[in-house]
mmCIF file of C-alpha atoms in Angstrom:
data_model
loop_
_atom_site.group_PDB
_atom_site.id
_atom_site.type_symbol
_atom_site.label_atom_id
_atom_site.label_comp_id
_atom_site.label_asym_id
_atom_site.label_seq_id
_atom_site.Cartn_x
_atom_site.Cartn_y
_atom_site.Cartn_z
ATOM 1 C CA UNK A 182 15.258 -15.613 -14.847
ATOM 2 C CA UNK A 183 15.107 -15.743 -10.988
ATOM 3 C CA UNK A 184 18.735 -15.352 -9.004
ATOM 4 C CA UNK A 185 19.618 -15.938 -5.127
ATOM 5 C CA UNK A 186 22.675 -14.953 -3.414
ATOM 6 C CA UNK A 187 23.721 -14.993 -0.166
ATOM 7 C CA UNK A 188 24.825 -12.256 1.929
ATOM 8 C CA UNK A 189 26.133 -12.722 5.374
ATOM 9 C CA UNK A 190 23.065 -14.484 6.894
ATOM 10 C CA UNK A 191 20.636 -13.326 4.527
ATOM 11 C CA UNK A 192 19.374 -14.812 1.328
ATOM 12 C CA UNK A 193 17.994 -12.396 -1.222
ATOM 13 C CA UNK A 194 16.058 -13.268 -4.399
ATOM 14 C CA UNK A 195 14.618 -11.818 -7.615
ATOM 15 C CA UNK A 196 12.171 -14.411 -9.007
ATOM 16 C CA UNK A 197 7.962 -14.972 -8.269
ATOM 17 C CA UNK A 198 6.344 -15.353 -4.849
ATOM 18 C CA UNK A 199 3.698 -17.851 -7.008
ATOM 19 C CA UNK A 200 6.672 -20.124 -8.637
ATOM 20 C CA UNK A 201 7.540 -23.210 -6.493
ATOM 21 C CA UNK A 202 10.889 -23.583 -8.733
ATOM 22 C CA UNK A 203 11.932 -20.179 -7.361
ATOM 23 C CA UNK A 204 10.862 -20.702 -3.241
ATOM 24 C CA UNK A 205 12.659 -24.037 -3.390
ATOM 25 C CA UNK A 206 16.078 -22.311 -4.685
ATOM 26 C CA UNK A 207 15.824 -19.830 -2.129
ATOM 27 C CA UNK A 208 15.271 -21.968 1.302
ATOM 28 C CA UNK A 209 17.363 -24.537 -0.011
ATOM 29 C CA UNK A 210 19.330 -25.530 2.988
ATOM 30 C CA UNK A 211 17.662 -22.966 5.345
ATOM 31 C CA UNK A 212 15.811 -23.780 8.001
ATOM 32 C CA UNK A 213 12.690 -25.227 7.473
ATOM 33 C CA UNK A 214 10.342 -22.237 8.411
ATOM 34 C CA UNK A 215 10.410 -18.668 9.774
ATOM 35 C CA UNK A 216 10.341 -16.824 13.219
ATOM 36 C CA UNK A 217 7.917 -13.965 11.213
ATOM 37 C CA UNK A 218 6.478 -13.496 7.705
ATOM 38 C CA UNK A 219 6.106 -10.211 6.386
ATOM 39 C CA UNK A 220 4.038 -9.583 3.057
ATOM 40 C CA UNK A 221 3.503 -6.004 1.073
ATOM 41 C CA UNK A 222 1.481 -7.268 -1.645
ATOM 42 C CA UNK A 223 0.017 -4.411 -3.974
ATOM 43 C CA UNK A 224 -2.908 -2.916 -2.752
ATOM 44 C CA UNK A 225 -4.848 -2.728 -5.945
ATOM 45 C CA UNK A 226 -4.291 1.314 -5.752
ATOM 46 C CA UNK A 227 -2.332 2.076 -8.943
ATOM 47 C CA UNK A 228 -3.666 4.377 -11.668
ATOM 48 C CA UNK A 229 -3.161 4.390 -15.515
ATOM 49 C CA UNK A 230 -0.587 6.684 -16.960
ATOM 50 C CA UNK A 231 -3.389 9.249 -18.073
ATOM 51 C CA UNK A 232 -5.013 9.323 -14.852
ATOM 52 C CA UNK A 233 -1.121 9.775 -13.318
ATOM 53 C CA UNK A 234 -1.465 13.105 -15.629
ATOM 54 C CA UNK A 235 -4.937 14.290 -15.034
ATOM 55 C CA UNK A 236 -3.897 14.045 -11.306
ATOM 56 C CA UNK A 237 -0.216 16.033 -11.598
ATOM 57 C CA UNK A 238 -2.305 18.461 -13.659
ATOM 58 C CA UNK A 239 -4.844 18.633 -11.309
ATOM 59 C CA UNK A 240 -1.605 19.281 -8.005
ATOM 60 C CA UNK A 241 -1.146 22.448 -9.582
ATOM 61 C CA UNK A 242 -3.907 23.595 -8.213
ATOM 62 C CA UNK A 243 -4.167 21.104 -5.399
ATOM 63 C CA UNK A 244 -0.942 21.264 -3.974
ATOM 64 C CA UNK A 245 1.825 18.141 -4.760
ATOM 65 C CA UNK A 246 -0.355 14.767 -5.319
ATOM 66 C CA UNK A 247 1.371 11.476 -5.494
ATOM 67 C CA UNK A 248 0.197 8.282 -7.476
ATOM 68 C CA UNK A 249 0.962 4.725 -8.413
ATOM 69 C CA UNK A 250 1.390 4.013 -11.815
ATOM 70 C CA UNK A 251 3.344 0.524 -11.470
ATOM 71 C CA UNK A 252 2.033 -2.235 -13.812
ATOM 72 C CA UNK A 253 1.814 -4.506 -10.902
ATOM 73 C CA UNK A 254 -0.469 -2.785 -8.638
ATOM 74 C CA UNK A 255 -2.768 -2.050 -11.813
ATOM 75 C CA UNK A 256 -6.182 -3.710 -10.932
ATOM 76 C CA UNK A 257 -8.424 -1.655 -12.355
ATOM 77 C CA UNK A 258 -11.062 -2.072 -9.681
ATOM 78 C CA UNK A 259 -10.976 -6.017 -10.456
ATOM 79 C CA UNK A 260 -11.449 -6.673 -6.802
ATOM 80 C CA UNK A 261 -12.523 -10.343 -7.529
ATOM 81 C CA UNK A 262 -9.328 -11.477 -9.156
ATOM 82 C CA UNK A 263 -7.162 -8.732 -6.281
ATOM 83 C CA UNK A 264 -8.800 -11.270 -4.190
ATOM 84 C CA UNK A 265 -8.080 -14.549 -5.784
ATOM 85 C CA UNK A 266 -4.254 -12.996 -6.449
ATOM 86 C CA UNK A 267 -4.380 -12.369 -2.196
ATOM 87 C CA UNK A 268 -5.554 -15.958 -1.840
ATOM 88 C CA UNK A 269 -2.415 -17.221 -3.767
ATOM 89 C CA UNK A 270 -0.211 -15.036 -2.245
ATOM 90 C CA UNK A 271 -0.708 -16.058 1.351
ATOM 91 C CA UNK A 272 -1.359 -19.435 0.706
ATOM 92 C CA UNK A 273 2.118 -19.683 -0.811
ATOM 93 C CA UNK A 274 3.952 -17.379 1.786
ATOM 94 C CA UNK A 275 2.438 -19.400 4.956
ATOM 95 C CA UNK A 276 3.885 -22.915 4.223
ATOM 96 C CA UNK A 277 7.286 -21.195 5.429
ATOM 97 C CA UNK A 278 5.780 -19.661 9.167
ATOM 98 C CA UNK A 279 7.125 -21.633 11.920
ATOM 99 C CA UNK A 280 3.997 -22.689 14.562
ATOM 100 C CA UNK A 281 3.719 -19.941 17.023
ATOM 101 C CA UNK A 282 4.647 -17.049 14.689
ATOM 102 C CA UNK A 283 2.972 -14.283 13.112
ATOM 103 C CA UNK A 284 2.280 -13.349 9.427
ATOM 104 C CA UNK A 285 1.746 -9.644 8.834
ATOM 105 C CA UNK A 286 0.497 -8.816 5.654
ATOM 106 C CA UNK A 287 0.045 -4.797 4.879
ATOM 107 C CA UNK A 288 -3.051 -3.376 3.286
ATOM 108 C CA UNK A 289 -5.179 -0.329 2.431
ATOM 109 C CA UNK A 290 -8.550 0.374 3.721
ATOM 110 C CA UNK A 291 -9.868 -1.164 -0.002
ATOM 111 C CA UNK A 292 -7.732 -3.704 0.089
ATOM 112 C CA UNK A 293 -7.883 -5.355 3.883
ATOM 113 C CA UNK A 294 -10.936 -6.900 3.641
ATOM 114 C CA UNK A 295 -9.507 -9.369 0.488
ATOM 115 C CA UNK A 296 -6.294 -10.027 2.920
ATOM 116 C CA UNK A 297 -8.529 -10.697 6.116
ATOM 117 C CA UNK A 298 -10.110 -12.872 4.066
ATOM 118 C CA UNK A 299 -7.483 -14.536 2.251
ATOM 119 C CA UNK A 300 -5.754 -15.266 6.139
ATOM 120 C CA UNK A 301 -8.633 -16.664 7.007
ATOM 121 C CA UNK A 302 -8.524 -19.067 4.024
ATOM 122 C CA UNK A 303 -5.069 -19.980 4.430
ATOM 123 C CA UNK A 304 -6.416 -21.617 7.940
ATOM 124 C CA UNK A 305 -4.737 -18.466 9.889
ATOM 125 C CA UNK A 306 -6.266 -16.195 12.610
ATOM 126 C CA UNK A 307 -6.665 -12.957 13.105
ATOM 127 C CA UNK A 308 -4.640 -11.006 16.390
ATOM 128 C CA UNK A 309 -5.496 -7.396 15.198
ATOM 129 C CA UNK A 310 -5.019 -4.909 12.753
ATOM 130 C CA UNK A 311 -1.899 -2.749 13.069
ATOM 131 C CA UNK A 312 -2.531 0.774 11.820
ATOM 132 C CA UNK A 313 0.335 3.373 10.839
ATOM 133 C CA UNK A 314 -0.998 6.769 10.865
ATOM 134 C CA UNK A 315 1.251 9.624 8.527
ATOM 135 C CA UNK A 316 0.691 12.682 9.508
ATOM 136 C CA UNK A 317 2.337 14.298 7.172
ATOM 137 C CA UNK A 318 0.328 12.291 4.188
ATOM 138 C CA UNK A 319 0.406 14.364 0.446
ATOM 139 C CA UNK A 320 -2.507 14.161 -1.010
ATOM 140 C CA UNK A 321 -2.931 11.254 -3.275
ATOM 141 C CA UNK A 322 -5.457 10.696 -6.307
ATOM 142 C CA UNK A 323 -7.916 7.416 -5.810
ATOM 143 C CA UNK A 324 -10.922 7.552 -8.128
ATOM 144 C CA UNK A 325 -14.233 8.481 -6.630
ATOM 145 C CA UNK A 326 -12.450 10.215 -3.552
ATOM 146 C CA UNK A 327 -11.469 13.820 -2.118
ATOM 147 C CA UNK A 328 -9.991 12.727 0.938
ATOM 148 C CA UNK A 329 -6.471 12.052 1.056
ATOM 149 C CA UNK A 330 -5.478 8.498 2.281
ATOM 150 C CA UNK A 331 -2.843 8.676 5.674
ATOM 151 C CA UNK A 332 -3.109 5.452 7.505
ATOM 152 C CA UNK A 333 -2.023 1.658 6.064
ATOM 153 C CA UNK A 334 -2.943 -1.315 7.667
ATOM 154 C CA UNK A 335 -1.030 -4.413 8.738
ATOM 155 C CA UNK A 336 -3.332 -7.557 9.464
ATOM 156 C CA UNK A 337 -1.514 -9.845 11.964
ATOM 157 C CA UNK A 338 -2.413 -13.529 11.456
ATOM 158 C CA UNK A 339 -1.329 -16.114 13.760
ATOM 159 C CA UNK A 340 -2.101 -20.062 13.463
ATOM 160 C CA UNK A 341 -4.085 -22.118 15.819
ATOM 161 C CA UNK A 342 -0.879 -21.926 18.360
ATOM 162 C CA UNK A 343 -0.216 -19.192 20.897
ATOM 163 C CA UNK A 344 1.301 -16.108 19.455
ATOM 164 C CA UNK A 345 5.209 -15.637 20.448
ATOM 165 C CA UNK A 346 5.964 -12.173 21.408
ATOM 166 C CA UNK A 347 9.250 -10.555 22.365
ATOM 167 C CA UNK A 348 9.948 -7.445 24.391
ATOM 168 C CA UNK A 349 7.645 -4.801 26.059
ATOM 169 C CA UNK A 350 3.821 -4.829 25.100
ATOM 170 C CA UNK A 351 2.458 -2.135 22.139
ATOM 171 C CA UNK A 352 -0.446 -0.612 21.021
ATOM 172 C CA UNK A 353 -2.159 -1.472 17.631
ATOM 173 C CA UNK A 354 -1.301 1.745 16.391
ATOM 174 C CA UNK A 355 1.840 3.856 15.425
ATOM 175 C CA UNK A 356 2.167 7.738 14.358
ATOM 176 C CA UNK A 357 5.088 8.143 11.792
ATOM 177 C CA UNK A 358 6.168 10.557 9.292
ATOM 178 C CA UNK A 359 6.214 8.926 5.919
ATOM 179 C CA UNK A 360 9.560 9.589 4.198
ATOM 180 C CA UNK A 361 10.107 12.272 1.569
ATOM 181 C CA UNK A 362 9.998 10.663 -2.023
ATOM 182 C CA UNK A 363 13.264 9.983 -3.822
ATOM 183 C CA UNK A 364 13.739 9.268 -7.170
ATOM 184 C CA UNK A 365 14.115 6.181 -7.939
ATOM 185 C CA UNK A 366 12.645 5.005 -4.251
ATOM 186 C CA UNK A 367 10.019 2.138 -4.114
ATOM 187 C CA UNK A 368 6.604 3.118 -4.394
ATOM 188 C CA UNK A 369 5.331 1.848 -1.414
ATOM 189 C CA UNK A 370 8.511 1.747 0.395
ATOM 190 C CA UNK A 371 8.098 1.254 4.042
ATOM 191 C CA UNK A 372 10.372 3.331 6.741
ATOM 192 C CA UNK A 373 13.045 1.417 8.462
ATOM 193 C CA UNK A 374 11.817 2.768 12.091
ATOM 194 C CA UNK A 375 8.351 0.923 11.392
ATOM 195 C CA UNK A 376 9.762 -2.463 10.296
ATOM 196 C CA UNK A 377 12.275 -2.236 13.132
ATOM 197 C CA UNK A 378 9.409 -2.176 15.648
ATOM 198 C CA UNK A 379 7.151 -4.949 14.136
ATOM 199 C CA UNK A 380 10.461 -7.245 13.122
ATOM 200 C CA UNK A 381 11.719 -6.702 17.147
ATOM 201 C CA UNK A 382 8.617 -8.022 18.940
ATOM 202 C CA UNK A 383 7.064 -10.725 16.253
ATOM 203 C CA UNK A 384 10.860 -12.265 15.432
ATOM 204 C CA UNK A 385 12.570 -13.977 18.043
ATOM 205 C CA UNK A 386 16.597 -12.807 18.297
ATOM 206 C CA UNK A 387 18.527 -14.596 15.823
ATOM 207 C CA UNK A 388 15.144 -15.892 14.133
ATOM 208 C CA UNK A 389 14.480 -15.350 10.174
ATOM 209 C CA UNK A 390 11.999 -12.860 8.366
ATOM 210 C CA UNK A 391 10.777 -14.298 5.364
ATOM 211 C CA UNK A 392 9.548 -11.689 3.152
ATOM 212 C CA UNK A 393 8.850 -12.141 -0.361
ATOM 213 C CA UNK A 394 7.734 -9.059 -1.292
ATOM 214 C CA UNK A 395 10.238 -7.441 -0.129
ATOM 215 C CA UNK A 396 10.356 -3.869 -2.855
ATOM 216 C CA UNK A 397 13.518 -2.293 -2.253
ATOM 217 C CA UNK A 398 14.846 -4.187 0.873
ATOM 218 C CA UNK A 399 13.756 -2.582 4.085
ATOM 219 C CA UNK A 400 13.303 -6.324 5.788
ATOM 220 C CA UNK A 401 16.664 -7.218 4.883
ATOM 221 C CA UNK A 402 18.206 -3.612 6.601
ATOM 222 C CA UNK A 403 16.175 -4.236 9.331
ATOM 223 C CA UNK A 404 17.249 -7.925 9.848
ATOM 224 C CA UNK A 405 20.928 -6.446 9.146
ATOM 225 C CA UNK A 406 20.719 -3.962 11.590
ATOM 226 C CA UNK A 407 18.839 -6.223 14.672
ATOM 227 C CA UNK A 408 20.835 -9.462 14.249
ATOM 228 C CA UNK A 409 17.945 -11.178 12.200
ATOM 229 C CA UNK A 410 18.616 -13.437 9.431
ATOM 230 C CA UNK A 411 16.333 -12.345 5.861
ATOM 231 C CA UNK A 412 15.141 -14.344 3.136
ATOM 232 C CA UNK A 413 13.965 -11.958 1.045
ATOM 233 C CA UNK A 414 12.877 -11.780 -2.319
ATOM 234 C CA UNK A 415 11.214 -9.434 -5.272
ATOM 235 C CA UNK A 416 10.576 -10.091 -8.793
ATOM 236 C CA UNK A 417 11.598 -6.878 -9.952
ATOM 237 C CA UNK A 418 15.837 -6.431 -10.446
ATOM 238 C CA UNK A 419 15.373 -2.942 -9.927
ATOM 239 C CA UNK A 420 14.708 -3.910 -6.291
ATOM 240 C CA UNK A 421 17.001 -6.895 -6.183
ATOM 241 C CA UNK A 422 19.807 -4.704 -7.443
ATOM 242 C CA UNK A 423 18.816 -1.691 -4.330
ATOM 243 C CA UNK A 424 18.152 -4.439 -1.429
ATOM 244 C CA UNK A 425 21.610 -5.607 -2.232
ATOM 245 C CA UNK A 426 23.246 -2.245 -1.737
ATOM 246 C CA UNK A 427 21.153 -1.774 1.663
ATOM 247 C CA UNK A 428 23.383 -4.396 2.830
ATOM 248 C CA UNK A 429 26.193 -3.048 5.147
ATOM 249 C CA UNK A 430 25.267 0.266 5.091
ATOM 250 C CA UNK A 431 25.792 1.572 8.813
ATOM 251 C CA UNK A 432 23.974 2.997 11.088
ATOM 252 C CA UNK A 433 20.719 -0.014 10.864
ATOM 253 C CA UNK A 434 21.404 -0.028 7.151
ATOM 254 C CA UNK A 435 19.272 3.514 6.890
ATOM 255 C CA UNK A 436 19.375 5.867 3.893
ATOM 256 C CA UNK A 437 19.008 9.845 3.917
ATOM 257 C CA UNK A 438 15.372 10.264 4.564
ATOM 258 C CA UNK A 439 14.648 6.624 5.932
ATOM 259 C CA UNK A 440 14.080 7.163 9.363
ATOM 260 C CA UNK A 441 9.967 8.734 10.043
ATOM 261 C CA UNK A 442 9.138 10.583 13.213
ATOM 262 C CA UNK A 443 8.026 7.230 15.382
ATOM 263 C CA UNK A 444 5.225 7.846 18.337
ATOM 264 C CA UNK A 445 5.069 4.452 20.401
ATOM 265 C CA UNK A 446 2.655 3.942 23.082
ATOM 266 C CA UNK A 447 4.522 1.244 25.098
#
């Protein structure tokens, strides 16, 4: 059953990117589109609980490894439906991007490819690809591969309009610590210091970050903490439930380990 509640100036939901029901319930009475649109769809990376042991087995020689086991990044190399799940995805996200805005939608090295290419079929553009580098990466088991995966990719998509862009110039590339796993954290939970930068110079002050993908909430504490309004939304309650409790926590709405080590070439 999906939910919305309000929060301040932010609007956080638990219910489906994909069902029209859902979107409606959580705009209603918004404004009609978005300053930015951010989008963390799966990245087609997760493994099958016997793999998830194989590989843990396999640490103790290795050093610690780290997987994905959640059912909905489970694609089993079935890149042609990850691809016609990306199309849906962005279709359904970009109806709410104001003209003049970006979408950023994040990716993996097998996975950005199927989001260029849904962008493109969504009638969007591409400005560049945004790459975070982790230096301190832990190894992590993908099939058919010994080398350990430390940079993520954000595609930036803009419509046929000039791009809006808000404070000093960067480069397409960031160096930041990941942060240290908790339990219970997000899988693929992005650091506050990351979304902070992107949300500062692709939102206009005051605007709205639509993110409906949001995992555990770092949009909506980064909206929270730079005077941004967030409609946000996951369908998992677990995440629900923890983006609600990111709400109002001082400084920038950061938890113990949420800040990486940020290098920005300005």
């Amino acid at each position: 059953m999906s939910q919305v509640i309000h929060i301040g100036r932010h609007r956080i939901g638990c219910g489906n990117l994909l069902t029209s029901t859902f979107q409606a319930e959580l705009w209603a009475g918004a404004p009609a589109q978005a300053g930015m649109v951010m989008l963390d769809p799966p990245y087609g990376a997760a493994i099958d609980r016997e793999a998830a042991r194989r590989a843990k087995k396999a640490g103790m020689r290795m050093g610690k490894l780290t997987c994905v086991t959640e059912e909905w990044d489970m694609y089993e190399g079935d890149w042609p439906r990850y691809a016609a799940d990306c199309r849906a995805w962005l279709a359904a996200a970009v109806r709410y991007r104001a003209p003049g805005h970006a979408m950023i939608v994040w990716a993996w090295s097998h996975s950005l490819r199927h989001v260029i290419a849904a962008g493109v079929h969504a009638g969007l553009r591409i400005v560049t690809i945004f790459t975070w580098a982790k230096p301190n990466a832990s190894p992590r088991f993908v099939r058919n591969t010994a080398i350990t995966k430390s940079t993520e990719f954000a595609a930036i998509f803009r419509g046929p309009e000039k791009l809006e862009f808000h404070g000093p110039l960067i480069r397409d590339h960031v160096v930041m610590s990941s942060q240290r796993r908790r339990i219970g954290q997000h899988e693929t939970e992005k650091p506050v210091d990351l979304y902070h930068l992107l949300i500062e110079r692709f939102c206009p002050p005051g605007g709205i970050v639509y993110d409906p993908m949001m995992g555990s909430g770092t949009t909506v504490a980064v909206c929270e903490g730079t005077g941004r309004a967030a409609i946000a939304a996951d369908n998992d309650p677990r995440w629900f439930d923890e983006a609600i409790t990111r709400v109002g926590r001082p400084p920038g709405l950061m938890r113990p380990g949420d800040q990486g080590r940020l290098i920005v070439h300005e």
